[in-house]
Amino acid sequence: EVQLVQSGAEVKKPGESLKISCQGFGYSFPSYWIGWVRQMPGKGLEWMGIVYPSDSDTRYSPSFQGQVTISADKSITTAYLQWSSLKASDTAIYYCVRLSGDGYNSYDSWGQGTLVTVSS
Amino acid sequence: QSALTQPRSVSGSPGQSVTISCTGTSSDVGAYKYVSWYQQPPGKAPKLMIYGVSERPSGVPDRFSGSKSGNTASLTISGLLAEDEADYYCCSYAGSYTWVFGGGTKVTVL
């Protein structure tokens, strides 16, 4: 069974750094793109970016380019989303998602979500 | 890259059909057959319901169907059940390994 298991909830202050993780189980982790999706409180889903663990090829939404860094370590089947300086507006649930390998470009598996709260 | 346009809410009585539209542009929905739909019950993670415009993953009831015409995709839920009450999001491939989501539609079963 394919599973994406995310790290736990975080509470941070503005200006602090943060790295959250997403570990894949039950499939060949290097061979599937992993993306990140933001959901701000009471709002919709926003596509942030995606990484290919095999070679770390990374793409970003223009809205998130330069604001976050997406990476992966295939040796431990884990993808990451990180911030160097958090803002209150980064408060949201962040989901990692697996891009299906069938060529249909859909997200067939979702992590449970990581709640990030940024408050002074 | 603007969000795809969905109605904020739709509603129907049990047994009825509801259709959710998802309007994009000739650079996303209109350009590719890679539109997918996700169901998000309150407090839960989203779940894939439709991929490739009209394909259903294993386990998704055939009451859920998808279609596309030009720059607009649609999700239809037939024979509405109370358990279908959730938020629904469309998503389209937008080229160069980028994607865009719709704003989401709340489905209410009356």
PDB file of N, CA and C in Angstrom, chain B residues 16-50:
ATOM      1  N   GLN B  16     -30.597  13.182  -6.305  1.00  0.00           N
ATOM      2  CA  GLN B  16     -30.474  14.094  -7.447  1.00  0.00           C
ATOM      3  C   GLN B  16     -29.044  14.088  -7.983  1.00  0.00           C
ATOM      4  N   SER B  17     -28.857  14.818  -9.097  1.00  0.00           N
ATOM      5  CA  SER B  17     -27.523  14.990  -9.680  1.00  0.00           C
ATOM      6  C   SER B  17     -27.082  16.438  -9.523  1.00  0.00           C
ATOM      7  N   VAL B  18     -25.787  16.616  -9.296  1.00  0.00           N
ATOM      8  CA  VAL B  18     -25.218  17.961  -9.279  1.00  0.00           C
ATOM      9  C   VAL B  18     -24.004  17.964 -10.192  1.00  0.00           C
ATOM     10  N   THR B  19     -23.741  19.110 -10.806  1.00  0.00           N
ATOM     11  CA  THR B  19     -22.586  19.256 -11.692  1.00  0.00           C
ATOM     12  C   THR B  19     -21.775  20.468 -11.254  1.00  0.00           C
ATOM     13  N   ILE B  20     -20.466  20.262 -11.153  1.00  0.00           N
ATOM     14  CA  ILE B  20     -19.542  21.327 -10.765  1.00  0.00           C
ATOM     15  C   ILE B  20     -18.691  21.680 -11.977  1.00  0.00           C
ATOM     16  N   SER B  21     -18.655  22.940 -12.325  1.00  0.00           N
ATOM     17  CA  SER B  21     -17.839  23.377 -13.454  1.00  0.00           C
ATOM     18  C   SER B  21     -16.472  23.854 -12.979  1.00  0.00           C
ATOM     19  N   CYS B  22     -15.521  23.828 -13.895  1.00  0.00           N
ATOM     20  CA  CYS B  22     -14.142  24.220 -13.601  1.00  0.00           C
ATOM     21  C   CYS B  22     -13.598  24.888 -14.871  1.00  0.00           C
ATOM     22  N   THR B  23     -13.503  26.195 -14.839  1.00  0.00           N
ATOM     23  CA  THR B  23     -13.111  26.945 -16.039  1.00  0.00           C
ATOM     24  C   THR B  23     -11.683  27.452 -15.942  1.00  0.00           C
ATOM     25  N   GLY B  24     -10.906  27.117 -16.945  1.00  0.00           N
ATOM     26  CA  GLY B  24      -9.523  27.575 -17.019  1.00  0.00           C
ATOM     27  C   GLY B  24      -9.289  28.348 -18.295  1.00  0.00           C
ATOM     28  N   THR B  25      -8.133  28.114 -18.884  1.00  0.00           N
ATOM     29  CA  THR B  25      -7.748  28.826 -20.100  1.00  0.00           C
ATOM     30  C   THR B  25      -7.217  27.844 -21.140  1.00  0.00           C
ATOM     31  N   SER B  26      -6.860  28.374 -22.283  1.00  0.00           N
ATOM     32  CA  SER B  26      -6.280  27.548 -23.341  1.00  0.00           C
ATOM     33  C   SER B  26      -4.862  27.103 -23.010  1.00  0.00           C
ATOM     34  N   SER B  27      -4.320  27.577 -21.882  1.00  0.00           N
ATOM     35  CA  SER B  27      -2.979  27.165 -21.449  1.00  0.00           C
ATOM     36  C   SER B  27      -3.019  26.040 -20.420  1.00  0.00           C
ATOM     37  N   ASP B  28      -4.183  25.764 -19.871  1.00  0.00           N
ATOM     38  CA  ASP B  28      -4.270  24.682 -18.885  1.00  0.00           C
ATOM     39  C   ASP B  28      -5.390  23.710 -19.244  1.00  0.00           C
ATOM     40  N   VAL B  29      -6.615  23.956 -18.771  1.00  0.00           N
ATOM     41  CA  VAL B  29      -7.715  23.011 -19.031  1.00  0.00           C
ATOM     42  C   VAL B  29      -7.897  22.748 -20.524  1.00  0.00           C
ATOM     43  N   GLY B  30      -7.857  23.803 -21.314  1.00  0.00           N
ATOM     44  CA  GLY B  30      -8.085  23.653 -22.743  1.00  0.00           C
ATOM     45  C   GLY B  30      -6.959  22.999 -23.511  1.00  0.00           C
ATOM     46  N   ALA B  31      -5.764  22.972 -22.894  1.00  0.00           N
ATOM     47  CA  ALA B  31      -4.591  22.490 -23.615  1.00  0.00           C
ATOM     48  C   ALA B  31      -4.289  21.018 -23.401  1.00  0.00           C
ATOM     49  N   TYR B  32      -4.758  20.455 -22.303  1.00  0.00           N
ATOM     50  CA  TYR B  32      -4.365  19.100 -21.930  1.00  0.00           C
ATOM     51  C   TYR B  32      -5.560  18.269 -21.497  1.00  0.00           C
ATOM     52  N   LYS B  33      -5.412  16.945 -21.609  1.00  0.00           N
ATOM     53  CA  LYS B  33      -6.459  16.038 -21.122  1.00  0.00           C
ATOM     54  C   LYS B  33      -6.154  15.604 -19.692  1.00  0.00           C
ATOM     55  N   TYR B  34      -5.417  16.453 -18.963  1.00  0.00           N
ATOM     56  CA  TYR B  34      -4.970  16.092 -17.612  1.00  0.00           C
ATOM     57  C   TYR B  34      -5.693  16.909 -16.551  1.00  0.00           C
ATOM     58  N   VAL B  35      -7.023  16.767 -16.510  1.00  0.00           N
ATOM     59  CA  VAL B  35      -7.816  17.387 -15.461  1.00  0.00           C
ATOM     60  C   VAL B  35      -8.179  16.316 -14.444  1.00  0.00           C
ATOM     61  N   SER B  36      -7.984  16.620 -13.183  1.00  0.00           N
ATOM     62  CA  SER B  36      -8.327  15.688 -12.111  1.00  0.00           C
ATOM     63  C   SER B  36      -9.225  16.382 -11.099  1.00  0.00           C
ATOM     64  N   TRP B  37      -9.955  15.586 -10.335  1.00  0.00           N
ATOM     65  CA  TRP B  37     -10.879  16.102  -9.326  1.00  0.00           C
ATOM     66  C   TRP B  37     -10.586  15.422  -7.994  1.00  0.00           C
ATOM     67  N   TYR B  38     -10.695  16.201  -6.906  1.00  0.00           N
ATOM     68  CA  TYR B  38     -10.401  15.715  -5.565  1.00  0.00           C
ATOM     69  C   TYR B  38     -11.551  16.047  -4.624  1.00  0.00           C
ATOM     70  N   GLN B  39     -11.862  15.087  -3.756  1.00  0.00           N
ATOM     71  CA  GLN B  39     -12.902  15.252  -2.742  1.00  0.00           C
ATOM     72  C   GLN B  39     -12.230  15.460  -1.392  1.00  0.00           C
ATOM     73  N   GLN B  40     -12.624  16.500  -0.663  1.00  0.00           N
ATOM     74  CA  GLN B  40     -12.072  16.748   0.656  1.00  0.00           C
ATOM     75  C   GLN B  40     -13.197  16.872   1.684  1.00  0.00           C
ATOM     76  N   PRO B  41     -13.448  15.797   2.443  1.00  0.00           N
ATOM     77  CA  PRO B  41     -14.426  15.894   3.542  1.00  0.00           C
ATOM     78  C   PRO B  41     -13.884  16.832   4.613  1.00  0.00           C
ATOM     79  N   PRO B  42     -14.749  17.384   5.444  1.00  0.00           N
ATOM     80  CA  PRO B  42     -14.301  18.322   6.486  1.00  0.00           C
ATOM     81  C   PRO B  42     -13.235  17.712   7.376  1.00  0.00           C
ATOM     82  N   GLY B  43     -12.129  18.428   7.550  1.00  0.00           N
ATOM     83  CA  GLY B  43     -11.063  17.998   8.445  1.00  0.00           C
ATOM     84  C   GLY B  43     -10.202  16.867   7.931  1.00  0.00           C
ATOM     85  N   LYS B  44     -10.358  16.479   6.671  1.00  0.00           N
ATOM     86  CA  LYS B  44      -9.584  15.353   6.139  1.00  0.00           C
ATOM     87  C   LYS B  44      -8.736  15.788   4.952  1.00  0.00           C
ATOM     88  N   ALA B  45      -7.810  14.910   4.565  1.00  0.00           N
ATOM     89  CA  ALA B  45      -6.998  15.170   3.384  1.00  0.00           C
ATOM     90  C   ALA B  45      -7.815  14.897   2.124  1.00  0.00           C
ATOM     91  N   PRO B  46      -7.498  15.586   1.044  1.00  0.00           N
ATOM     92  CA  PRO B  46      -8.191  15.324  -0.226  1.00  0.00           C
ATOM     93  C   PRO B  46      -7.934  13.911  -0.745  1.00  0.00           C
ATOM     94  N   LYS B  47      -8.846  13.470  -1.632  1.00  0.00           N
ATOM     95  CA  LYS B  47      -8.765  12.135  -2.221  1.00  0.00           C
ATOM     96  C   LYS B  47      -9.058  12.256  -3.715  1.00  0.00           C
ATOM     97  N   LEU B  48      -8.272  11.568  -4.532  1.00  0.00           N
ATOM     98  CA  LEU B  48      -8.465  11.583  -5.974  1.00  0.00           C
ATOM     99  C   LEU B  48      -9.761  10.883  -6.346  1.00  0.00           C
ATOM    100  N   MET B  49     -10.624  11.561  -7.142  1.00  0.00           N
ATOM    101  CA  MET B  49     -11.898  10.995  -7.557  1.00  0.00           C
ATOM    102  C   MET B  49     -11.966  10.763  -9.066  1.00  0.00           C
ATOM    103  N   ILE B  50     -11.345  11.652  -9.832  1.00  0.00           N
ATOM    104  CA  ILE B  50     -11.335  11.572 -11.295  1.00  0.00           C
ATOM    105  C   ILE B  50      -9.953  11.994 -11.786  1.00  0.00           C
TER     106      ILE B  50
END
